[in-house]
Coordinates of N, CA, C and O in Angstrom, one line a residue:
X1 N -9.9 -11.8 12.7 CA -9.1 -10.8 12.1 C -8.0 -11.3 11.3 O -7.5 -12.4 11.5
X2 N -7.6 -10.6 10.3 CA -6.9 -11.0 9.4 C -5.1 -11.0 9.9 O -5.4 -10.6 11.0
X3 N -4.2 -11.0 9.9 CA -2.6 -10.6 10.2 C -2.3 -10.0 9.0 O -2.7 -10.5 8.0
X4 N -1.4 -8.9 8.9 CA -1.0 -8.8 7.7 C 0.4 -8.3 8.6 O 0.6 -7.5 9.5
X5 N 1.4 -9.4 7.8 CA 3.3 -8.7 7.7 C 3.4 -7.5 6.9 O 3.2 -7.4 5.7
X6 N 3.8 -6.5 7.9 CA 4.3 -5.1 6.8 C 5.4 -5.2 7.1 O 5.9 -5.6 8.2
X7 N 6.0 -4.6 5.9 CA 7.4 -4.3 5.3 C 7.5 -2.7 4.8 O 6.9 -2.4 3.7
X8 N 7.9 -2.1 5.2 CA 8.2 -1.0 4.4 C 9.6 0.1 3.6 O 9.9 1.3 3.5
X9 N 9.9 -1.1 3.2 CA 11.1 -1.1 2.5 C 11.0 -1.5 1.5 O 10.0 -2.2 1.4
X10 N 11.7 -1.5 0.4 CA 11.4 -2.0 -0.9 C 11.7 -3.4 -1.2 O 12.5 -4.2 -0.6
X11 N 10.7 -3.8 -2.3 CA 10.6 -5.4 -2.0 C 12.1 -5.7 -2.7 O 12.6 -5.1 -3.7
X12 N 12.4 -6.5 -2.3 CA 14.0 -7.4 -2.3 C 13.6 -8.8 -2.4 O 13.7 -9.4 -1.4
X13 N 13.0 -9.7 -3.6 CA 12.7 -10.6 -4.0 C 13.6 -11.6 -3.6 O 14.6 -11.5 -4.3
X14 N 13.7 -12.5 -2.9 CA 14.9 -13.6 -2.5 C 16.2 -12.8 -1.5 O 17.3 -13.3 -1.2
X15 N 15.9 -11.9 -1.3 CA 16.8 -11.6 0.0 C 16.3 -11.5 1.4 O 16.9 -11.5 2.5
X16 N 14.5 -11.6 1.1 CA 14.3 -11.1 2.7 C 13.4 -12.6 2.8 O 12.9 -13.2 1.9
X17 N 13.5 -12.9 4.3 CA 12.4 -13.7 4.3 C 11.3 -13.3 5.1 O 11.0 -12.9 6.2
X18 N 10.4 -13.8 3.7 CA 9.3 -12.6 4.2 C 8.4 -13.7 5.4 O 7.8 -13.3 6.4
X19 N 8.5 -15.3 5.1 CA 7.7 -16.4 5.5 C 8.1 -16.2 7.1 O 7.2 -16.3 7.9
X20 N 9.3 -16.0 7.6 CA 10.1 -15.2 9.0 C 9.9 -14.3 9.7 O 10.5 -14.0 10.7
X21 N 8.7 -13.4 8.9 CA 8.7 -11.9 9.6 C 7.9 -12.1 10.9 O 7.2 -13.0 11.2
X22 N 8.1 -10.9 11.7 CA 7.4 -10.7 12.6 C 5.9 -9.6 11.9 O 5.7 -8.7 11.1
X23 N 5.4 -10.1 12.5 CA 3.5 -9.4 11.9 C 3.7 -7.9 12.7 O 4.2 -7.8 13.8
X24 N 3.4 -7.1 11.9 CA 3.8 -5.6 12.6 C 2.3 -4.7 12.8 O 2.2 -3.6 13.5
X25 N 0.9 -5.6 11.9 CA 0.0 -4.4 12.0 C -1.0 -5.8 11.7 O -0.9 -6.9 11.3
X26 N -1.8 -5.0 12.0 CA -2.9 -6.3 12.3 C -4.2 -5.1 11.3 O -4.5 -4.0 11.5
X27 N -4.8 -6.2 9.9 CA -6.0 -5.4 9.0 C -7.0 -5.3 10.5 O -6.7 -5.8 11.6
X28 N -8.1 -4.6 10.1 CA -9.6 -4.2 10.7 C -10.4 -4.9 9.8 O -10.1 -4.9 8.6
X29 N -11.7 -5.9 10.5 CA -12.5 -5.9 9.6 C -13.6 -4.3 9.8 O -14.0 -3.7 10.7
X30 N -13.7 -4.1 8.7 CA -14.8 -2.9 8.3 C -16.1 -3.5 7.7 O -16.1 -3.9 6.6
X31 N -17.3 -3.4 8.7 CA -18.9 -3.4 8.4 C -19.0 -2.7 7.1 O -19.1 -3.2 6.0
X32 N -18.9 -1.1 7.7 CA -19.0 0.0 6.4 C -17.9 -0.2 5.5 O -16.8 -0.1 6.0
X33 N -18.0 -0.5 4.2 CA -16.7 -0.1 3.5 C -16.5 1.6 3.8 O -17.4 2.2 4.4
X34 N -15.2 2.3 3.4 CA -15.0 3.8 3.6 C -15.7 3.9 2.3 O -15.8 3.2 1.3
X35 N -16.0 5.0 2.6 CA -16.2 6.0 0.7 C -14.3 6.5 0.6 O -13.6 7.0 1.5
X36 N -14.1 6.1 -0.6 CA -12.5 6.4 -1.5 C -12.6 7.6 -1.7 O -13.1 7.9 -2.8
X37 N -12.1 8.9 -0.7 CA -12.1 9.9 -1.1 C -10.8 10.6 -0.6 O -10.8 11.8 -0.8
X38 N -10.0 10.3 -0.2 CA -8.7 10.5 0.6 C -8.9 11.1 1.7 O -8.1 11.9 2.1
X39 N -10.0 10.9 2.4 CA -10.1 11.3 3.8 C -10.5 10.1 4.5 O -10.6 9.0 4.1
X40 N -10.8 10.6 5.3 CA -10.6 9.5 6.8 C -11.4 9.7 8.0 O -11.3 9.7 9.2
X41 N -12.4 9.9 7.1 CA -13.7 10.6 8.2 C -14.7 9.4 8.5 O -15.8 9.4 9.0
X42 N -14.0 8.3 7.9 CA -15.4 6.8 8.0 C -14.8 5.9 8.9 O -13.7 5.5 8.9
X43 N -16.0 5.5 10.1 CA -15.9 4.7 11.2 C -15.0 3.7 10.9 O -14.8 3.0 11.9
X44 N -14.1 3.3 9.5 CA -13.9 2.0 9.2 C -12.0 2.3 9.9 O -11.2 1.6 10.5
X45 N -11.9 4.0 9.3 CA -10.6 4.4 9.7 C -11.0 4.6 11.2 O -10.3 3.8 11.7
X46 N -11.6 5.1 12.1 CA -11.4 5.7 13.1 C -11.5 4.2 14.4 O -11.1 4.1 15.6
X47 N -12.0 3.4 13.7 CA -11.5 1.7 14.3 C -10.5 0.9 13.9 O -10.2 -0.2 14.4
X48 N -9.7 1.6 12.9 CA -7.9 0.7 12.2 C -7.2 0.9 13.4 O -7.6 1.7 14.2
X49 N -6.3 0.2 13.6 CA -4.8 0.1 14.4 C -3.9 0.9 13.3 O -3.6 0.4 12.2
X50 N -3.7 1.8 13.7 CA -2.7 2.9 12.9 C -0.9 2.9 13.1 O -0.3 3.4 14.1
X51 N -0.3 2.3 11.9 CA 1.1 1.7 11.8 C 1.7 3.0 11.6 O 1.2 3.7 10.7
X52 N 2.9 3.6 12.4 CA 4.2 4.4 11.5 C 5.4 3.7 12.1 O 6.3 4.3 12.7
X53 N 5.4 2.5 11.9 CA 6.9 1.6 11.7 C 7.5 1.8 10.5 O 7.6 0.8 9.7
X54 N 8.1 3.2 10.0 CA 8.5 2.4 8.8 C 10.0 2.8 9.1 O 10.3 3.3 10.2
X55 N 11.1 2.6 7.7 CA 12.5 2.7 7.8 C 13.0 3.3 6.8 O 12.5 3.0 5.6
X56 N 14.1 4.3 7.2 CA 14.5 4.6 6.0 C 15.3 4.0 4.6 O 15.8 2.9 5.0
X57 N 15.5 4.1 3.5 CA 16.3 3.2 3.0 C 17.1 4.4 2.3 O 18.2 4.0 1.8
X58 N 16.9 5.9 2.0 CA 17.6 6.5 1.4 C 17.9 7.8 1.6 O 17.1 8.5 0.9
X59 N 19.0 8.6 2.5 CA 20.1 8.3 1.8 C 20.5 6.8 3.0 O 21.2 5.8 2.6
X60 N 19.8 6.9 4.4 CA 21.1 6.2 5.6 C 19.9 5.0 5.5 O 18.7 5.2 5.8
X61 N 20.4 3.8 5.0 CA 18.9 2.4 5.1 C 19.3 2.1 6.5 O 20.4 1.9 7.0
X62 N 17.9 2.1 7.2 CA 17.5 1.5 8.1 C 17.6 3.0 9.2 O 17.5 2.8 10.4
X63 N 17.7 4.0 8.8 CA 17.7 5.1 10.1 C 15.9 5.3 10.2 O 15.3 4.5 9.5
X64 N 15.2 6.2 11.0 CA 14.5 6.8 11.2 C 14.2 7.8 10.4 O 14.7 8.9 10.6
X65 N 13.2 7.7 9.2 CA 12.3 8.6 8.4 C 12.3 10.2 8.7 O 11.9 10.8 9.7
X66 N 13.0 10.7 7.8 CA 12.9 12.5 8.4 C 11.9 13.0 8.4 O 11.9 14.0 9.1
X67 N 10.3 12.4 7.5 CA 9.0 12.6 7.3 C 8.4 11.2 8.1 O 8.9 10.1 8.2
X68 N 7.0 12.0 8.7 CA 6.3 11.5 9.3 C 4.9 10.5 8.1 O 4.1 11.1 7.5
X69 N 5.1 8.8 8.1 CA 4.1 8.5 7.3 C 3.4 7.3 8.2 O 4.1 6.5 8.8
X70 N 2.0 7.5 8.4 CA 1.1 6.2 9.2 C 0.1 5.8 7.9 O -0.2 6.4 6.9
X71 N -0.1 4.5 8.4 CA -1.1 3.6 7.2 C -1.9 3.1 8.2 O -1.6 3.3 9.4
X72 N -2.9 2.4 7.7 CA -4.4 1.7 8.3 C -4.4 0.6 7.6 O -3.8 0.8 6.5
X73 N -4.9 -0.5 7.7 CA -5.6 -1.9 6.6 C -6.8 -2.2 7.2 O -7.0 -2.3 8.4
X74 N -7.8 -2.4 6.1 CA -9.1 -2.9 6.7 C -9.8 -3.3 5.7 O -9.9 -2.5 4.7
X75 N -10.3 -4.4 5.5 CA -11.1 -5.7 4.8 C -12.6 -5.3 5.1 O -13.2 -4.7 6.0
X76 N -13.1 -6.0 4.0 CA -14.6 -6.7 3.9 C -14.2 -7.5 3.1 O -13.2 -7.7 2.5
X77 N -15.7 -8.2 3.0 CA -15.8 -9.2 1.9 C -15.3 -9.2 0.6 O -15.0 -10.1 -0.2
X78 N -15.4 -7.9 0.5 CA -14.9 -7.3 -1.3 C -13.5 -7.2 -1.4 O -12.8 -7.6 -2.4
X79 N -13.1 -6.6 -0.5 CA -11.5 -6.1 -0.8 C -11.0 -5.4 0.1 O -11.8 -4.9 0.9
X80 N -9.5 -5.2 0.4 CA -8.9 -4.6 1.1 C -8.8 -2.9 0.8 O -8.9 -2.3 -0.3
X81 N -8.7 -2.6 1.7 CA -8.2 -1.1 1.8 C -7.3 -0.2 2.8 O -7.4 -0.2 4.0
X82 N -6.4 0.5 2.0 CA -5.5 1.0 3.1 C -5.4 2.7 2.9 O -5.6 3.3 1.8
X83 N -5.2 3.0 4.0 CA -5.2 4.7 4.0 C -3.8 4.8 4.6 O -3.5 4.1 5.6
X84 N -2.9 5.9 3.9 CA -1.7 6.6 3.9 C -1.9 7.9 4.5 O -2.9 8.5 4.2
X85 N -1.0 8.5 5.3 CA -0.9 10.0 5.2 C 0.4 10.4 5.1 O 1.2 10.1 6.0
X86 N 0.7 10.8 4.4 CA 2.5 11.2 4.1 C 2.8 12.9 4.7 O 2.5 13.9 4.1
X87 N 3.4 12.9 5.7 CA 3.5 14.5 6.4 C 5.0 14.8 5.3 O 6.1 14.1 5.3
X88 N 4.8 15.7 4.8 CA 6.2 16.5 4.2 C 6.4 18.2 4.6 O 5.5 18.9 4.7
X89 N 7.8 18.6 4.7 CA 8.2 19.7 4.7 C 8.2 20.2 3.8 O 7.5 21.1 3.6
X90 N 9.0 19.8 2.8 CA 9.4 20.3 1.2 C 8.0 20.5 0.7 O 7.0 20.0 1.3
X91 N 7.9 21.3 -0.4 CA 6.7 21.4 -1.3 C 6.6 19.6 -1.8 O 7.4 18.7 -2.0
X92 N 4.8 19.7 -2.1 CA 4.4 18.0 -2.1 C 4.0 18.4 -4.0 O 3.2 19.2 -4.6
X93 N 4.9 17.6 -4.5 CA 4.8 17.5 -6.2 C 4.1 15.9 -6.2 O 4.2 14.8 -5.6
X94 N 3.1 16.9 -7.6 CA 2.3 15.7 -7.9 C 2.3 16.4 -9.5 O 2.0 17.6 -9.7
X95 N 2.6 15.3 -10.7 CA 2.0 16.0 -12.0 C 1.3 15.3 -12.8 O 1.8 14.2 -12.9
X96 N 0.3 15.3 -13.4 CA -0.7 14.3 -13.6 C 0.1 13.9 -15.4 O 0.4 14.6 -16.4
X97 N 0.3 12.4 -15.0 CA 0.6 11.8 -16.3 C -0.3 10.4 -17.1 O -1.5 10.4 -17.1
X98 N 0.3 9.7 -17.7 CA -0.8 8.3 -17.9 C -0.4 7.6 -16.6 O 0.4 7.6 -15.7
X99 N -1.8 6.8 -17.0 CA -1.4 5.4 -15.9 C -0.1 4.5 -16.3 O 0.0 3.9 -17.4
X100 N 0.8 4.4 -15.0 CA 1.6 3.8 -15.3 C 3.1 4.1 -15.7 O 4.1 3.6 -15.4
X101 N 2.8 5.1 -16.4 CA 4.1 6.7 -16.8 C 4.4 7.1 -15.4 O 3.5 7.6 -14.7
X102 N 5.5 6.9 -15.0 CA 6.9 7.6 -14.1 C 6.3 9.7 -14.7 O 6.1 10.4 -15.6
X103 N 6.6 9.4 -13.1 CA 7.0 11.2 -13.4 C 7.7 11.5 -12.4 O 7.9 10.6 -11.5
X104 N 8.0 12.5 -12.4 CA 9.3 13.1 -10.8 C 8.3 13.2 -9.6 O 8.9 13.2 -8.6
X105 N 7.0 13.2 -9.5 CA 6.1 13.1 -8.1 C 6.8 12.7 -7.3 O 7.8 12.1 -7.5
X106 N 6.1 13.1 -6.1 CA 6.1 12.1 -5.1 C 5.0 11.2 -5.4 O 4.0 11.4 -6.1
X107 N 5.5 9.8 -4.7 CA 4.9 8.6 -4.5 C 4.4 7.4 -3.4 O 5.3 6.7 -2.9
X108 N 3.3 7.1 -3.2 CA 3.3 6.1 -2.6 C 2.7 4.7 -3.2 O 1.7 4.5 -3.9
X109 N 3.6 3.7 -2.7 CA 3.0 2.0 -3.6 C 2.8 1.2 -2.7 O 3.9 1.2 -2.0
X110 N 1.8 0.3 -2.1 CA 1.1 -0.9 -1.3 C 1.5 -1.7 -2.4 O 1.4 -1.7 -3.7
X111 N 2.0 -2.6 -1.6 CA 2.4 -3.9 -2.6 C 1.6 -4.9 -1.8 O 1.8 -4.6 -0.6
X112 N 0.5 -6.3 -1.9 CA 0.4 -6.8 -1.2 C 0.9 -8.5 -2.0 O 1.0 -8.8 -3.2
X113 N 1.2 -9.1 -0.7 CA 1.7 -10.7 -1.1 C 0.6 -11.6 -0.7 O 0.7 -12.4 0.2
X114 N -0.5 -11.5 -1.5 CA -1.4 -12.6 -0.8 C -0.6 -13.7 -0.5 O -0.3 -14.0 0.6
X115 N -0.3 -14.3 -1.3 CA 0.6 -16.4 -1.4 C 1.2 -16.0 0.2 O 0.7 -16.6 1.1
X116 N 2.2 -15.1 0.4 CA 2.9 -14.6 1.5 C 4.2 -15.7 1.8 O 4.7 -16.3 2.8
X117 N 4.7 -15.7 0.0 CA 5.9 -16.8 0.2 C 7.3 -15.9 -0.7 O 8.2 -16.4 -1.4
X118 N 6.8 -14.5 -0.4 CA 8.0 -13.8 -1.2 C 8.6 -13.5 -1.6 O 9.7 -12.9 -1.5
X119 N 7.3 -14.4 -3.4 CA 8.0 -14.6 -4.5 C 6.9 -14.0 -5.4 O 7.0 -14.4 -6.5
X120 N 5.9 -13.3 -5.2 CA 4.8 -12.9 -5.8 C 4.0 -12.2 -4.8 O 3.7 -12.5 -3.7
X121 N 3.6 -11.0 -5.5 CA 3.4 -9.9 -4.6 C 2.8 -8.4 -6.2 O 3.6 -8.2 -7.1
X122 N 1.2 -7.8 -6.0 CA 0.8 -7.3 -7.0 C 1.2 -5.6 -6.0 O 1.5 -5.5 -4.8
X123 N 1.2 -4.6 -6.9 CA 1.7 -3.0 -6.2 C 0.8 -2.5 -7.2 O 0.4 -2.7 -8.4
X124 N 0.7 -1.6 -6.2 CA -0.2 -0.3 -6.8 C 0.0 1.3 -5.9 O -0.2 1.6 -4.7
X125 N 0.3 2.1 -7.1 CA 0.8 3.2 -6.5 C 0.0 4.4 -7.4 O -0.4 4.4 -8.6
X126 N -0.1 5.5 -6.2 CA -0.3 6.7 -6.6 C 0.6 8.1 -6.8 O 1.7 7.6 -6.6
X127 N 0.8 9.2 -7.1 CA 0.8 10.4 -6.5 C 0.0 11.5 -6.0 O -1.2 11.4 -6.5
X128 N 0.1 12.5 -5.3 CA -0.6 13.4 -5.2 C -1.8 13.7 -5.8 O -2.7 13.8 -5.1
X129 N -2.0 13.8 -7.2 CA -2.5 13.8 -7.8 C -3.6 12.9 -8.3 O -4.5 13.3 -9.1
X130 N -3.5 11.7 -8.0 CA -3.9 10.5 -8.1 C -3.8 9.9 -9.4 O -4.7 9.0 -9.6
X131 N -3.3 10.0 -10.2 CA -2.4 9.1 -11.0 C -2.2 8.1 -10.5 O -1.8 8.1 -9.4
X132 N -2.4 6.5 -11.5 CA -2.2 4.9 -10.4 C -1.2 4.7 -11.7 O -1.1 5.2 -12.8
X133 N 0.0 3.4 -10.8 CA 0.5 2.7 -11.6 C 0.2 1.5 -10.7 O -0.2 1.5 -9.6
X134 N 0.6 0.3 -11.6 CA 0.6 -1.4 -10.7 C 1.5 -2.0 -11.8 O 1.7 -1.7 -12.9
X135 N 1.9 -2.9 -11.0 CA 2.1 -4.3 -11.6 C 2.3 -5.3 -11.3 O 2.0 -5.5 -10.1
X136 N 2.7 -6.1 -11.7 CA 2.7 -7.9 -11.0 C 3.6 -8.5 -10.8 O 4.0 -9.2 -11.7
X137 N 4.7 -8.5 -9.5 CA 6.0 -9.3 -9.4 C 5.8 -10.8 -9.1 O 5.2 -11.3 -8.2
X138 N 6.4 -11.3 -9.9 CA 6.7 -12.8 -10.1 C 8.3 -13.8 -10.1 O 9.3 -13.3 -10.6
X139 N 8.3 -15.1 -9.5 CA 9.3 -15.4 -9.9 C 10.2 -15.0 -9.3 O 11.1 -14.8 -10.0
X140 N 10.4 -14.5 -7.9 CA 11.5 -13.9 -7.0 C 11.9 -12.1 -7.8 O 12.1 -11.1 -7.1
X141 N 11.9 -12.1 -9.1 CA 12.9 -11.0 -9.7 C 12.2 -10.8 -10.5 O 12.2 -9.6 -10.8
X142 N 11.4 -11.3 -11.0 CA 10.5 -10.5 -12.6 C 9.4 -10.0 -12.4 O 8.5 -10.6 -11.8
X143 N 9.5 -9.0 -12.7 CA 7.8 -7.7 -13.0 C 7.1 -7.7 -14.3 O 7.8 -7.8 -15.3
X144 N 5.9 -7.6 -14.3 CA 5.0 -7.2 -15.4 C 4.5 -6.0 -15.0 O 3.6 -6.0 -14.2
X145 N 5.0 -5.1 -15.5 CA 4.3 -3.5 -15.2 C 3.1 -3.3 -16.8 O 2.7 -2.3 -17.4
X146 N 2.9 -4.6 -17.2 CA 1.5 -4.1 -18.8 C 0.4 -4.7 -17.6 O -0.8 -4.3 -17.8
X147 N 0.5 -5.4 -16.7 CA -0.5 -6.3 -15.6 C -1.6 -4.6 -15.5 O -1.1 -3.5 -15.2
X148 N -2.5 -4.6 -15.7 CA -3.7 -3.2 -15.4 C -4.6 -3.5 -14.4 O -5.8 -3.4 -14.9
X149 N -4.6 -3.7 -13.5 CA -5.6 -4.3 -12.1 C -6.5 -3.0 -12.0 O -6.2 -1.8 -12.2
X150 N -7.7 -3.5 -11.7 CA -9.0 -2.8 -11.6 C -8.9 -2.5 -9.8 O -9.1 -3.3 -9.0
X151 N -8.6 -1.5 -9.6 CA -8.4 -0.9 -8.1 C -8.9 0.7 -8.2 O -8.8 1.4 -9.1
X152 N -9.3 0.9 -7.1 CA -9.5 2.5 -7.1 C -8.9 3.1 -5.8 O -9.0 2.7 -4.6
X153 N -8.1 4.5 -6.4 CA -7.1 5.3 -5.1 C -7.9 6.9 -5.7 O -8.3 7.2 -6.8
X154 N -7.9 7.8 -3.9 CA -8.3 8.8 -4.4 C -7.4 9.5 -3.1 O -7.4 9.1 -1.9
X155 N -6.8 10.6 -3.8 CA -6.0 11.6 -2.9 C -6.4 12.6 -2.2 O -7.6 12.4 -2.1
X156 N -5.9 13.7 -1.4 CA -6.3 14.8 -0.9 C -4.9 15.4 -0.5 O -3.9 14.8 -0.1
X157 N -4.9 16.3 -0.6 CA -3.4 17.1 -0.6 C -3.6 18.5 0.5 O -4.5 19.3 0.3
X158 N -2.7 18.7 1.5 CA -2.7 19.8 2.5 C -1.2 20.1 2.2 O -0.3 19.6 1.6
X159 N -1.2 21.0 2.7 CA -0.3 22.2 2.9 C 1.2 21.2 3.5 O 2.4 21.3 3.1
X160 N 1.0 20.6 4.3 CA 2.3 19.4 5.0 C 2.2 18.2 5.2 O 2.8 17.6 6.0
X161 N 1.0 17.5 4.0 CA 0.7 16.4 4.2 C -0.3 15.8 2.7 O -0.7 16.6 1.9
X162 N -0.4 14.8 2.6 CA -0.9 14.1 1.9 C -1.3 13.3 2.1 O -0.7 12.6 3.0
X163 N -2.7 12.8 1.7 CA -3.3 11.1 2.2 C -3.6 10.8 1.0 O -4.0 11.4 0.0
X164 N -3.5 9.9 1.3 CA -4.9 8.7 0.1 C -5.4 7.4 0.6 O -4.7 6.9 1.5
X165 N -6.4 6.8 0.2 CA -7.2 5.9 0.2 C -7.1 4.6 -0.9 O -7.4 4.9 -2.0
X166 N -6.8 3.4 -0.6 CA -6.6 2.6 -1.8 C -7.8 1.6 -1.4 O -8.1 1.5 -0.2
X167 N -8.3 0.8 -2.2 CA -9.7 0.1 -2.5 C -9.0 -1.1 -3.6 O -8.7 -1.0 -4.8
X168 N -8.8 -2.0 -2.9 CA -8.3 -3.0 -4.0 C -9.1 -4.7 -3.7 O -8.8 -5.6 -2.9
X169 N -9.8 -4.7 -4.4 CA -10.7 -5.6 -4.8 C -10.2 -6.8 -4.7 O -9.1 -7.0 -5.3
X170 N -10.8 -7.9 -3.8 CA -10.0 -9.2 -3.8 C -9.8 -9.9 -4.9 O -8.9 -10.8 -5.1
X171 N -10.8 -9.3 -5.9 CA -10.8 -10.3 -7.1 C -9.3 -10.2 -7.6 O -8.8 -11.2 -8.0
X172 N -8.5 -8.9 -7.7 CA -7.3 -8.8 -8.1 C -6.4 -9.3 -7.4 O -5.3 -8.7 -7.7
X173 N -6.3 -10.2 -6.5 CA -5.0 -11.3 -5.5 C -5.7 -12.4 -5.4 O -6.9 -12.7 -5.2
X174 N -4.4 -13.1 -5.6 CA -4.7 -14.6 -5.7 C -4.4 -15.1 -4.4 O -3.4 -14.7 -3.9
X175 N -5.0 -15.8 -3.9 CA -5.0 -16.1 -2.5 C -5.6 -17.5 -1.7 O -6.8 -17.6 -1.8
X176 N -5.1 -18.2 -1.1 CA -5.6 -19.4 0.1 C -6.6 -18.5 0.9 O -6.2 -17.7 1.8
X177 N -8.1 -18.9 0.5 CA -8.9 -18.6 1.8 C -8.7 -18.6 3.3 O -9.0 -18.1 4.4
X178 N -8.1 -19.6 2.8 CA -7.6 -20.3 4.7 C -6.3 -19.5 5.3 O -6.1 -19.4 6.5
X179 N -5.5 -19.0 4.5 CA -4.7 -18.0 5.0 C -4.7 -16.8 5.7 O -5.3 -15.9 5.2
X180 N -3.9 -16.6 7.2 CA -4.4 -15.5 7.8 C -3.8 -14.5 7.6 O -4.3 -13.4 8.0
X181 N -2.3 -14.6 7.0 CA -1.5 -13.8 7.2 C -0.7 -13.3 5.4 O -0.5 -14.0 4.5
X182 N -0.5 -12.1 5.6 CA -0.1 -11.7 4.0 C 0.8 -11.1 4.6 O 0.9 -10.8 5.8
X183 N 1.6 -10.6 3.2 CA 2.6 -9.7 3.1 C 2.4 -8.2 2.4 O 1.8 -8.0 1.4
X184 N 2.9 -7.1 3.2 CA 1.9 -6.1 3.1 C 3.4 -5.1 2.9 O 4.3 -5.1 3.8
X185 N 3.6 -4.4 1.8 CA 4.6 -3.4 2.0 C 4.1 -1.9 2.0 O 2.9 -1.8 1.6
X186 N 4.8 -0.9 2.3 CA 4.3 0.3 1.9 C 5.4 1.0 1.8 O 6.4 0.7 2.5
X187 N 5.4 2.1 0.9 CA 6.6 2.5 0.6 C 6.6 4.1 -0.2 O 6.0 4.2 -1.3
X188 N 7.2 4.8 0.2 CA 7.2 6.4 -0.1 C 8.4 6.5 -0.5 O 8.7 7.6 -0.9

C-alpha cells in the first residue's frame, strides 16, 4: 500500500514541513479502476479508507470546518484517483468557464507532491460543474498555471452536496518508484 501525507490547507511552499508530517490517510490499491463519473458506486470507493480531517483556514485557520468534506485515494498501475464529497448549506455555485479561467464557483483542488520534499507539487481543480484548472508549483514559490496536464474529473451535484471523481494519470508526476509516501493536499 502506498502512504500518502494529506494536508488540507493551502500549500505554503517553505513554511510547512511537509518531509515532518504525520501520514493522515493511507491510498487503496484498486483492481477495478472506478468509471469517472462523480459517483461512488465502484468496489474501488466502497474499499478506500475515507478521510474528513480537514481545517479551516478562513475566516478562524485551524478551527473546525462549518461544511462537512470526506476524500478517498486509490491507485492502479495507471494513476491515482481521488473522490471528494463537499456537503454545503448555502446554494452550491458552479459556472461553466474555460479551462483554467477563475470564476466565483465553488471549488475543489488535489494537489499531489510526488518528490514529497515540499518544493514541487502539480494541482488540479474542479467546480460543480466540472470545469478543470491545474498547474505546476515549483521552486518552493513559483507556479506555472500555462502547465495543461491530461487528467480527467467528472462531477455530480445534489441538493446539499457535491462530489467528484479525479483520474490522474501517473504519466503526469514525476516520481521515485521506490517511494511510499507523497504529499497529498485537498482543499475547498
Amino acid at each position: 500500500m502506498r502512504r500518502i501525507i494529506i494536508f488540507s490547507c493551502l500549500f505554503l511552499f517553505g513554511t510547512a514541513s511537509l518531509a515532518n508530517a504525520t501520514p493522515l490517510a493511507t491510498a487503496s490499491r484498486c483492481d477495478d479502476a472506478p468509471k469517472i463519473d462523480g459517483e461512488f458506486g465502484d468496489s474501488c470507493w466502497a474499499n478506500a479508507s475515507w478521510n474528513e480531517q480537514f481545517q479551516q483556514r478562513d475566516p478562524e485557520e485551524g478551527a473546525t470546518p462549518s461544511e462537512t468534506t470526506r476524500f478517498a485515494v486509490a491507485f492502479d498501475k495507471a494513476a491515482i484517483y481521488v473522490a471528494v464529497e463537499a456537503e454545503q448549506s448555502a446554494p452550491i455555485i458552479g459556472y461553466l468557464s474555460r479551462r483554467d479561467s477563475g470564476s466565483p464557483s465553488d471549488w475543489v483542488t488535489v494537489s499531489i507532491g510526488s518528490a514529497s520534499d515540499g518544493r514541487h507539487a502539480k494541482s488540479f481543480a474542479t467546480n460543480p460543474v466540472g470545469v478543470r484548472a491545474d498547474q505546476r508549483h515549483y521552486d518552493d514559490t513559483k507556479s506555472d498555471a500555462t502547465w495543461d496536464g491530461r487528467w480527467d474529473v467528472a462531477t455530480s451535484v445534489e441538493d446539499d452536496r457535491w462530489r467528484m471523481e479525479f483520474r490522474i494519470p501517473l504519466s503526469q508526476l514525476s516520481f521515485d518508484e521506490q517511494t511510499e509516501e507523497w504529499d497529498l493536499q485537498v482543499e475547498r
